[in-house]
Short mmCIF file of C-alpha atoms in Angstrom, two decimals:
data_model
loop_
_atom_site.label_atom_id
_atom_site.label_comp_id
_atom_site.label_asym_id
_atom_site.label_seq_id
_atom_site.Cartn_x
_atom_site.Cartn_y
_atom_site.Cartn_z
CA UNK A 215 0.00 -0.01 0.03
CA UNK A 216 1.48 3.35 -1.01
CA UNK A 217 0.55 6.07 1.25
CA UNK A 218 0.74 9.77 0.26
CA UNK A 219 -0.89 11.74 3.01
CA UNK A 220 -0.49 15.45 3.15
CA UNK A 221 -1.85 17.22 6.17
CA UNK A 222 -2.16 21.05 6.24
CA UNK A 223 0.43 22.68 8.55
CA UNK A 224 -2.41 24.65 10.27
CA UNK A 225 -3.97 21.34 11.35
CA UNK A 226 -0.85 20.06 12.78
CA UNK A 227 -0.36 23.33 14.65
CA UNK A 228 -3.83 23.07 16.07
CA UNK A 229 -3.34 19.55 17.07
CA UNK A 230 -0.12 20.51 18.81
CA UNK A 231 -2.05 23.09 20.79
CA UNK A 232 -4.31 20.32 22.09
CA UNK A 233 -7.33 21.17 19.89
CA UNK A 234 -9.45 17.98 20.08
CA UNK A 235 -11.18 18.58 16.74
CA UNK A 236 -7.73 18.84 14.96
CA UNK A 237 -6.59 15.66 16.78
CA UNK A 238 -9.66 13.87 15.55
CA UNK A 239 -9.00 15.08 12.06
CA UNK A 240 -5.51 13.66 12.30
CA UNK A 241 -6.92 10.41 13.64
CA UNK A 242 -9.42 10.12 10.70
CA UNK A 243 -6.71 10.96 8.15
CA UNK A 244 -4.31 8.21 9.38
CA UNK A 245 -6.68 5.70 10.92
CA UNK A 246 -6.81 3.42 7.83
CA UNK A 247 -3.05 3.31 7.02
CA UNK A 248 -2.12 2.73 10.62
CA UNK A 249 -4.75 0.00 10.93
CA UNK A 250 -3.52 -1.64 7.69
CA UNK A 251 0.12 -1.49 8.73
CA UNK A 252 -0.69 -3.14 12.11
CA UNK A 253 -3.06 -5.68 10.46
CA UNK A 254 -0.45 -6.81 8.01
CA UNK A 255 2.13 -7.13 10.64
CA UNK A 256 -0.13 -8.79 13.33
CA UNK A 257 -2.83 -10.50 11.26
CA UNK A 258 -5.35 -10.17 14.05
CA UNK A 259 -7.92 -7.41 13.46
CA UNK A 260 -8.40 -6.99 17.26
CA UNK A 261 -4.65 -6.58 17.75
CA UNK A 262 -4.54 -4.22 14.86
CA UNK A 263 -7.33 -2.08 16.46
CA UNK A 264 -5.42 -2.12 19.78
CA UNK A 265 -2.24 -0.91 18.03
CA UNK A 266 -4.33 1.77 16.25
CA UNK A 267 -5.64 3.03 19.71
CA UNK A 268 -2.14 2.82 21.32
CA UNK A 269 -0.60 4.61 18.39
CA UNK A 270 -2.98 7.56 18.59
CA UNK A 271 -2.75 7.76 22.41
CA UNK A 272 1.02 8.13 21.80
CA UNK A 273 0.47 10.62 18.93
CA UNK A 274 -1.82 12.85 21.16
CA UNK A 275 0.79 12.54 24.02
CA UNK A 276 3.88 13.32 21.89
CA UNK A 277 2.61 15.55 19.09
CA UNK A 278 4.18 18.59 20.69
CA UNK A 279 7.55 16.96 20.02
CA UNK A 280 6.85 16.35 16.30
CA UNK A 281 9.00 18.70 14.20
CA UNK A 282 7.02 20.26 11.45
CA UNK A 283 9.79 19.77 8.84
CA UNK A 284 9.42 15.99 9.27
CA UNK A 285 6.85 13.88 7.39
CA UNK A 286 3.78 13.39 9.68
CA UNK A 287 2.88 9.96 8.20
CA UNK A 288 6.56 8.92 8.53
CA UNK A 289 6.41 9.93 12.25
CA UNK A 290 3.12 8.28 12.89
CA UNK A 291 4.05 5.16 10.99
CA UNK A 292 7.18 4.80 13.13
CA UNK A 293 5.03 4.86 16.28
CA UNK A 294 2.60 2.38 14.85
CA UNK A 295 5.28 -0.07 13.69
CA UNK A 296 6.99 0.30 17.05
CA UNK A 297 3.80 -0.52 18.85
CA UNK A 298 3.14 -3.49 16.51
CA UNK A 299 6.68 -4.83 17.00
CA UNK A 300 6.27 -4.52 20.76
CA UNK A 301 3.19 -6.64 20.60
CA UNK A 302 5.03 -9.13 18.50
CA UNK A 303 7.80 -9.34 21.09
CA UNK A 304 5.14 -9.96 23.81
CA UNK A 305 3.58 -12.69 21.75
CA UNK A 306 7.02 -14.36 21.29
CA UNK A 307 7.41 -14.57 25.02
CA UNK A 308 4.07 -16.47 25.13
CA UNK A 309 4.49 -18.83 22.29
CA UNK A 310 7.21 -20.35 20.15
CA UNK A 311 6.80 -18.69 16.74
CA UNK A 312 8.30 -21.49 14.80
CA UNK A 313 5.70 -23.87 16.11
CA UNK A 314 2.93 -21.56 15.00
CA UNK A 315 4.43 -21.05 11.66
CA UNK A 316 4.72 -24.76 11.08
CA UNK A 317 1.25 -25.43 12.45
CA UNK A 318 -0.46 -22.81 10.28
CA UNK A 319 1.45 -23.87 7.21
CA UNK A 320 0.06 -27.31 7.55
CA UNK A 321 -3.59 -26.11 7.48
CA UNK A 322 -5.71 -24.80 4.75
CA UNK A 323 -4.16 -25.60 1.43
CA UNK A 324 -7.37 -25.91 -0.56
CA UNK A 325 -7.01 -26.92 -4.08
CA UNK A 326 -8.99 -24.99 -6.69
CA UNK A 327 -7.95 -21.92 -8.68
CA UNK A 328 -8.25 -18.69 -6.74
CA UNK A 329 -6.96 -15.24 -7.80
CA UNK A 330 -3.19 -14.74 -7.19
CA UNK A 331 -3.80 -11.78 -4.95
CA UNK A 332 -5.88 -13.78 -2.52
CA UNK A 333 -3.32 -16.59 -2.53
CA UNK A 334 -0.58 -14.17 -1.77
CA UNK A 335 -2.43 -12.55 1.02
CA UNK A 336 -3.22 -16.01 2.52
CA UNK A 337 0.44 -17.14 2.09
CA UNK A 338 1.67 -13.89 3.73
CA UNK A 339 -0.54 -14.43 6.66
CA UNK A 340 1.02 -17.86 7.12
CA UNK A 341 4.44 -16.40 7.67
CA UNK A 342 5.63 -15.96 11.19
CA UNK A 343 4.99 -12.52 12.75
CA UNK A 344 8.61 -11.46 12.62
CA UNK A 345 8.85 -12.42 8.89
CA UNK A 346 5.57 -10.59 8.04
CA UNK A 347 6.87 -7.54 9.89
CA UNK A 348 10.17 -7.53 8.09
CA UNK A 349 8.60 -8.15 4.65
CA UNK A 350 5.95 -5.47 5.17
CA UNK A 351 8.27 -2.85 6.60
CA UNK A 352 11.02 -3.46 3.99
CA UNK A 353 9.13 -4.27 0.76
CA UNK A 354 5.85 -2.26 1.28
CA UNK A 355 6.65 0.53 3.64
CA UNK A 356 10.19 1.09 2.26
CA UNK A 357 12.09 0.80 5.52
CA UNK A 358 15.80 0.01 5.17
CA UNK A 359 17.33 -3.05 6.85
CA UNK A 360 19.13 -0.69 9.20
CA UNK A 361 15.89 0.95 10.29
CA UNK A 362 14.16 -2.47 10.79
CA UNK A 363 17.11 -3.80 12.75
CA UNK A 364 17.05 -0.68 14.92
CA UNK A 365 13.25 -0.82 15.67
CA UNK A 366 13.44 -4.59 16.26
CA UNK A 367 16.51 -4.37 18.40
CA UNK A 368 18.26 -6.89 16.03
CA UNK A 369 21.10 -6.81 13.58
CA UNK A 370 21.00 -5.86 9.98
CA UNK A 371 21.97 -9.36 8.99
CA UNK A 372 18.86 -10.65 11.06
CA UNK A 373 16.63 -8.43 9.04
CA UNK A 374 18.17 -9.56 5.68
CA UNK A 375 17.99 -13.18 6.56
CA UNK A 376 14.42 -12.85 7.74
CA UNK A 377 13.56 -11.25 4.49
CA UNK A 378 15.20 -13.92 2.41
CA UNK A 379 13.69 -16.72 4.50
CA UNK A 380 10.19 -15.10 4.16
CA UNK A 381 10.45 -14.69 0.37
CA UNK A 382 11.66 -18.28 0.09
CA UNK A 383 8.57 -19.47 2.03
CA UNK A 384 6.24 -17.28 0.08
CA UNK A 385 7.70 -18.59 -3.15
CA UNK A 386 7.28 -22.21 -1.86
CA UNK A 387 3.67 -21.68 -0.79
CA UNK A 388 2.68 -19.99 -3.87
CA UNK A 389 4.37 -22.54 -6.06
CA UNK A 390 2.51 -25.18 -4.17
CA UNK A 391 -0.77 -23.50 -4.94
CA UNK A 392 0.14 -22.67 -8.46
CA UNK A 393 -0.54 -19.01 -8.10
CA UNK A 394 2.75 -17.62 -9.23
CA UNK A 395 4.52 -18.84 -12.46
CA UNK B 56 24.16 -25.85 -12.64
CA UNK B 57 24.06 -23.60 -9.59
CA UNK B 58 21.32 -21.00 -9.56
CA UNK B 59 20.88 -17.76 -7.52
CA UNK B 60 19.68 -18.21 -3.93
CA UNK B 61 16.93 -15.98 -2.45
CA UNK B 62 19.74 -13.89 -0.87
CA UNK B 63 21.26 -13.43 -4.29
CA UNK B 64 17.91 -12.49 -5.75
CA UNK B 65 17.27 -9.93 -2.99
CA UNK B 66 20.72 -8.53 -3.38
CA UNK B 67 20.15 -8.31 -7.18
CA UNK B 68 16.92 -6.37 -6.49
CA UNK B 69 18.77 -4.08 -4.16
CA UNK B 70 21.65 -3.58 -6.55
CA UNK B 71 24.13 -5.10 -4.09
CA UNK B 72 24.67 -8.48 -5.72
CA UNK B 73 28.01 -10.20 -6.10
CA UNK B 74 29.71 -10.17 -9.51
CA UNK B 75 28.98 -13.86 -9.83
CA UNK B 76 25.24 -13.37 -9.21
CA UNK B 77 25.02 -10.52 -11.66
CA UNK B 78 26.77 -12.48 -14.40
CA UNK B 79 24.78 -15.58 -13.68
CA UNK B 80 21.41 -13.86 -13.73
CA UNK B 81 22.38 -12.12 -16.94
CA UNK B 82 22.93 -15.62 -18.55
CA UNK B 83 20.33 -17.77 -16.79
CA UNK B 84 16.66 -17.53 -17.88
CA UNK B 85 15.50 -19.51 -14.74
CA UNK B 86 17.06 -16.96 -12.34
CA UNK B 87 15.72 -14.02 -14.35
CA UNK B 88 12.25 -15.56 -14.09
CA UNK B 89 12.81 -15.99 -10.24
CA UNK B 90 13.79 -12.38 -10.01
CA UNK B 91 10.75 -11.26 -12.02
CA UNK B 92 8.56 -13.34 -9.75
CA UNK B 93 10.05 -11.62 -6.67
CA UNK B 94 9.26 -8.21 -8.18
CA UNK B 95 5.70 -9.41 -8.91
CA UNK B 96 5.21 -10.73 -5.42
CA UNK B 97 6.23 -7.38 -3.86
CA UNK B 98 4.01 -5.50 -6.36
CA UNK B 99 1.05 -7.70 -5.35
CA UNK B 100 1.81 -7.17 -1.68
CA UNK B 101 1.66 -3.42 -2.28
CA UNK B 102 -1.64 -3.87 -4.08
CA UNK B 103 -3.36 -5.90 -1.33
CA UNK B 104 -6.70 -4.56 -0.48
CA UNK B 105 -7.10 -1.86 2.10
CA UNK B 106 -8.91 -2.93 5.35
CA UNK B 107 -10.84 -0.72 7.66
CA UNK B 108 -11.15 -1.26 11.36
CA UNK B 109 -14.54 -2.68 12.45
CA UNK B 110 -14.77 -0.36 15.50
CA UNK B 111 -14.13 3.30 15.86
CA UNK B 112 -11.29 3.85 18.47
CA UNK B 113 -11.46 7.48 18.42
CA UNK B 114 -13.96 7.83 21.32
CA UNK B 115 -11.58 5.81 23.60
CA UNK B 116 -8.56 7.98 22.62
CA UNK B 117 -10.72 11.15 23.14
CA UNK B 118 -11.88 10.04 26.52
CA UNK B 119 -8.23 9.30 27.63
CA UNK B 120 -7.13 12.68 26.54
CA UNK B 121 -9.96 14.44 28.45
CA UNK B 122 -9.43 12.24 31.56
CA UNK B 123 -5.67 12.97 31.38
CA UNK B 124 -6.31 16.74 31.18
CA UNK B 125 -8.72 16.52 34.08
CA UNK B 126 -6.24 14.49 36.24
CA UNK B 127 -3.41 16.88 35.49
CA UNK B 128 -5.53 19.84 36.54
CA UNK B 129 -6.50 18.16 39.78
CA UNK B 130 -2.95 17.26 40.53
CA UNK B 131 -1.71 20.84 40.01
CA UNK B 132 -4.60 21.97 42.17
CA UNK B 133 -3.53 19.62 45.03
CA UNK B 134 0.13 20.54 44.59
CA UNK B 135 -0.54 24.26 44.73
CA UNK B 136 -2.37 23.86 47.97
CA UNK B 137 0.29 21.44 49.24
CA UNK B 138 3.05 23.89 48.47
CA UNK B 139 1.40 26.71 50.20
CA UNK B 140 0.48 24.55 53.16
CA UNK B 141 4.02 23.31 53.49
CA UNK B 142 5.39 26.80 53.74
CA UNK B 143 2.72 27.94 56.11
CA UNK B 144 3.14 24.69 58.23
CA UNK B 145 6.89 25.28 58.66
CA UNK B 146 6.29 28.70 59.85
CA UNK B 147 3.58 27.89 62.31
CA UNK B 148 5.18 24.68 63.69
CA UNK B 149 8.64 26.17 64.21
CA UNK B 150 8.21 27.46 67.82
CA UNK B 151 6.77 24.12 69.27
CA UNK B 152 8.68 20.94 70.03
CA UNK B 153 6.05 18.41 69.06
CA UNK B 154 4.72 20.58 66.28
CA UNK B 155 8.19 20.91 64.97
CA UNK B 156 8.59 17.18 64.71
CA UNK B 157 5.23 17.09 63.01
CA UNK B 158 6.16 19.81 60.59
CA UNK B 159 9.40 17.94 59.77
CA UNK B 160 7.48 14.67 59.15
CA UNK B 161 4.86 16.53 57.19
CA UNK B 162 7.55 18.08 54.91
CA UNK B 163 9.11 14.62 54.36
CA UNK B 164 5.92 12.84 53.43
CA UNK B 165 4.89 15.63 51.05
CA UNK B 166 8.26 15.48 49.49
CA UNK B 167 7.82 11.72 49.07
CA UNK B 168 4.44 12.19 47.65
CA UNK B 169 5.70 14.73 45.15
CA UNK B 170 8.48 12.35 43.98
CA UNK B 171 5.78 9.59 43.46
CA UNK B 172 3.66 12.03 41.54
CA UNK B 173 6.65 12.72 39.21
CA UNK B 174 7.27 9.00 38.83
CA UNK B 175 3.61 8.57 37.94
CA UNK B 176 3.84 11.28 35.36
CA UNK B 177 6.68 9.49 33.67
CA UNK B 178 4.51 6.52 33.12
CA UNK B 179 1.73 8.80 31.91
CA UNK B 180 -1.05 6.32 32.78
CA UNK B 181 -3.70 8.39 31.05
CA UNK B 182 -2.16 7.88 27.68
CA UNK B 183 -1.63 4.08 27.93
CA UNK B 184 -3.83 1.24 27.23
CA UNK B 185 -4.32 -1.06 30.27
CA UNK B 186 -5.95 -4.42 30.70
CA UNK B 187 -9.33 -4.29 32.42
CA UNK B 188 -7.96 -5.82 35.64
CA UNK B 189 -5.03 -3.36 35.89
CA UNK B 190 -7.33 -0.44 35.08
CA UNK B 191 -9.67 -1.49 37.81
CA UNK B 192 -6.96 -1.77 40.40
CA UNK B 193 -5.50 1.63 39.34
CA UNK B 194 -8.90 3.21 39.36
CA UNK B 195 -9.64 1.84 42.89
CA UNK B 196 -6.31 3.28 44.12
CA UNK B 197 -7.03 6.60 42.44
CA UNK B 198 -10.48 6.76 44.06
CA UNK B 199 -8.90 6.21 47.51
CA UNK B 200 -6.36 8.95 46.77
CA UNK B 201 -9.16 11.38 45.75
CA UNK B 202 -10.87 10.58 49.08
CA UNK B 203 -7.69 11.43 50.88
CA UNK B 204 -7.30 14.62 48.89
CA UNK B 205 -10.89 15.55 49.84
CA UNK B 206 -9.98 15.02 53.54
CA UNK B 207 -6.83 17.18 53.17
CA UNK B 208 -8.88 19.88 51.66
CA UNK B 209 -11.47 19.61 54.55
CA UNK B 210 -8.81 19.71 57.19
CA UNK B 211 -7.26 22.68 55.64
CA UNK B 212 -3.60 23.99 55.77
CA UNK B 213 -1.51 23.31 58.71
CA UNK B 214 -1.89 26.75 60.31
CA UNK B 215 -5.70 26.23 60.25
CA UNK B 216 -5.52 22.67 61.54
CA UNK B 217 -5.95 22.01 65.28
CA UNK B 218 -4.28 18.56 64.96
CA UNK B 219 -1.06 18.66 62.73
CA UNK B 220 -0.61 14.99 63.52
CA UNK B 221 -3.89 14.35 61.65
CA UNK B 222 -2.48 15.99 58.61
CA UNK B 223 0.75 13.98 58.81
CA UNK B 224 -1.38 10.76 59.06
CA UNK B 225 -3.38 11.72 55.89
CA UNK B 226 -0.30 12.53 53.92
CA UNK B 227 1.27 9.21 55.01
CA UNK B 228 -1.90 7.40 53.80
CA UNK B 229 -1.65 9.28 50.58
CA UNK B 230 1.97 8.26 50.08
CA UNK B 231 1.20 4.59 50.80
CA UNK B 232 -1.62 4.62 48.17
CA UNK B 233 0.61 6.51 45.64
CA UNK B 234 3.39 4.01 46.14
CA UNK B 235 0.97 1.19 45.34
CA UNK B 236 -0.40 3.11 42.33
CA UNK B 237 3.13 3.58 40.96
CA UNK B 238 3.81 -0.01 41.60
CA UNK B 239 0.83 -1.08 39.37
CA UNK B 240 2.12 1.10 36.53
CA UNK B 241 5.73 0.00 36.89
CA UNK B 242 4.62 -3.63 36.76
CA UNK B 243 2.40 -3.02 33.79
CA UNK B 244 5.09 -1.13 32.01
CA UNK B 245 7.64 -3.85 32.66
CA UNK B 246 5.32 -6.41 31.27
CA UNK B 247 4.60 -4.63 28.01
CA UNK B 248 8.06 -3.18 27.57
CA UNK B 249 7.11 0.40 27.67
#
């Protein structure tokens, strides 16, 4: 998803002064992109909504620190991805990701011809949360491996290897279902 | 024949591939097709349909903002009174032995309470999402603190209070509740990594 969201400076200034209407306008402007980012990273709509809420609580709390010369969507997106990654880390404490990935990969797998886009979406959802996060942040949102590594508290090579591993899995899953030549 | 690995393909896409990978991809139709498939996958990911949240979360955010502002106003109100009371208390209690001890203790617990307020501010509980259970515990503690604050307002400043020891006791209770409230937020923040 390519996002190009321009927000008038006056709206940002009003939001910085604590104007609730301006804050709501920002919420309405960025609600969908934040939700989609979180949903792609976390898969669960409920978790994505929670991240949306946490993100805007943080936006409201910290908007005074936002520098006008920066890109507002970039700033909000960073908060959102950070919240989503935090949630992924929490989940990793509770469950072993590999087990989940293997378990979900074994399910589904219906035959039949379905549009490639749907197959890709389903295959993407079968990746581990870390892999999904890396693929989405790198390939869709345009983050560099250095930025991903910093946000995840990992190394650049971790980010690169996760990306390679995720694409290898995607390729394998899509080949199995005959969706990609 | 050895083909490009996924690492090689990603490096080719990023323009960072080895000389071998570049030369091989130029000569190998299979690897060129794999690279094209990689580009297609990413293009399809970017084109995935946009989803919208089922529920509107703005009212929750809005309520949190309003509650936070209200709490901050109340805290500042309490601290303005407390600061004035501390100064007045020190002046009034100075000449008396027992009262002097009460004044010293009063100043100490107020300082402790102020430190805890600052700690609480750092966790900014109004701007955080809490589990229902944590929120209930925090709300119960906040209610009890509000009751103490009401008592403090009723008793009045130290110079107007006939029993300074009563003030000290109230402030000590407030500190105890504040410590527990900070504890709730510290535990919660450690759990979620905030």
